[in-house]
Amino acid sequence: GARFVHMVYCFARYVMIEEMKKLSVGTGIPFAEAVMWRPEDMYIAKARHRVAYNKLLQILQREDFVFQEYGKKAQ
């Protein structure tokens, strides 16, 4: 349900942040400072967030549909 999708989204965000920490080593930009930067246009940032969240939701729904169809055919 919606709670599971939100949990997966939070997990994906956590993984992305950890990957950013690894990639920012040696670039001269401290990770904490980079994460705290605010985009100049918050409307665009929020729109990008909505697009990414909706895309993740669509992928998870499609995956659930495939699993359900596979289960029906397996019976």
C-alpha positions as a Markdown table, in Angstrom:
| # | Residue | x | y | z |
|---|---|---|---|---|
| 1 | Gly | 0.0 | 0.0 | 0.0 |
| 2 | Ala | 0.9 | 3.6 | 0.3 |
| 3 | Arg | 2.9 | 3.1 | 3.5 |
| 4 | Phe | 5.1 | 0.5 | 1.8 |
| 5 | Val | 5.7 | 2.8 | -1.2 |
| 6 | His | 6.7 | 5.6 | 1.2 |
| 7 | Met | 9.0 | 3.2 | 3.0 |
| 8 | Val | 10.7 | 2.1 | -0.2 |
| 9 | Tyr | 11.0 | 5.8 | -1.3 |
| 10 | Cys | 12.7 | 6.7 | 2.0 |
| 11 | Phe | 15.0 | 3.7 | 1.7 |
| 12 | Ala | 15.9 | 4.7 | -1.9 |
| 13 | Arg | 16.6 | 8.3 | -0.7 |
| 14 | Tyr | 18.8 | 7.0 | 2.1 |
| 15 | Val | 20.8 | 4.9 | -0.4 |
| 16 | Met | 21.1 | 7.8 | -2.8 |
| 17 | Ile | 22.4 | 10.1 | 0.0 |
| 18 | Glu | 25.0 | 7.4 | 1.1 |
| 19 | Glu | 26.1 | 7.1 | -2.5 |
| 20 | Met | 26.5 | 10.9 | -2.7 |
| 21 | Lys | 28.6 | 10.8 | 0.4 |
| 22 | Lys | 31.0 | 8.4 | -1.3 |
| 23 | Leu | 31.1 | 10.3 | -4.5 |
| 24 | Ser | 31.8 | 13.7 | -2.8 |
| 25 | Val | 35.0 | 12.4 | -1.1 |
| 26 | Gly | 38.0 | 14.2 | -2.6 |
| 27 | Thr | 36.0 | 16.8 | -4.6 |
| 28 | Gly | 36.6 | 19.6 | -2.2 |
| 29 | Ile | 32.9 | 20.0 | -1.5 |
| 30 | Pro | 32.0 | 18.8 | 2.0 |
| 31 | Phe | 28.9 | 16.5 | 1.8 |
| 32 | Ala | 27.0 | 18.2 | 4.6 |
| 33 | Glu | 27.4 | 21.6 | 2.9 |
| 34 | Ala | 26.3 | 20.2 | -0.4 |
| 35 | Val | 23.2 | 18.6 | 1.0 |
| 36 | Met | 22.2 | 21.8 | 2.8 |
| 37 | Trp | 22.3 | 23.9 | -0.3 |
| 38 | Arg | 18.9 | 25.2 | -1.3 |
| 39 | Pro | 18.0 | 25.2 | -5.0 |
| 40 | Glu | 17.4 | 28.7 | -6.4 |
| 41 | Asp | 13.9 | 27.8 | -7.6 |
| 42 | Met | 12.0 | 25.7 | -5.0 |
| 43 | Tyr | 9.1 | 25.2 | -7.4 |
| 44 | Ile | 11.3 | 23.4 | -9.9 |
| 45 | Ala | 12.9 | 21.3 | -7.0 |
| 46 | Lys | 9.4 | 20.3 | -5.7 |
| 47 | Ala | 8.3 | 19.5 | -9.3 |
| 48 | Arg | 11.3 | 17.3 | -9.8 |
| 49 | His | 10.6 | 15.5 | -6.5 |
| 50 | Arg | 7.0 | 14.9 | -7.5 |
| 51 | Val | 8.0 | 13.5 | -10.9 |
| 52 | Ala | 10.6 | 11.2 | -9.3 |
| 53 | Tyr | 8.1 | 10.0 | -6.6 |
| 54 | Asn | 5.4 | 9.4 | -9.2 |
| 55 | Lys | 7.8 | 7.5 | -11.4 |
| 56 | Leu | 8.9 | 5.2 | -8.5 |
| 57 | Leu | 5.2 | 4.6 | -7.7 |
| 58 | Gln | 4.5 | 3.7 | -11.3 |
| 59 | Ile | 7.4 | 1.2 | -11.4 |
| 60 | Leu | 6.3 | -0.4 | -8.2 |
| 61 | Gln | 2.7 | -0.7 | -9.4 |
| 62 | Arg | 3.9 | -2.2 | -12.7 |
| 63 | Glu | 6.0 | -4.7 | -10.8 |
| 64 | Asp | 3.1 | -5.7 | -8.5 |
| 65 | Phe | 0.9 | -6.2 | -11.6 |
| 66 | Val | 3.5 | -8.5 | -13.2 |
| 67 | Phe | 3.8 | -10.5 | -10.0 |
| 68 | Gln | 0.0 | -10.9 | -9.8 |
| 69 | Glu | -0.2 | -12.0 | -13.4 |
| 70 | Tyr | 2.7 | -14.4 | -12.8 |
| 71 | Gly | 0.9 | -15.8 | -9.8 |
| 72 | Lys | -2.3 | -16.3 | -11.8 |
| 73 | Lys | -0.5 | -18.1 | -14.6 |
| 74 | Ala | 1.4 | -20.3 | -12.2 |
| 75 | Gln | -1.8 | -21.7 | -10.7 |
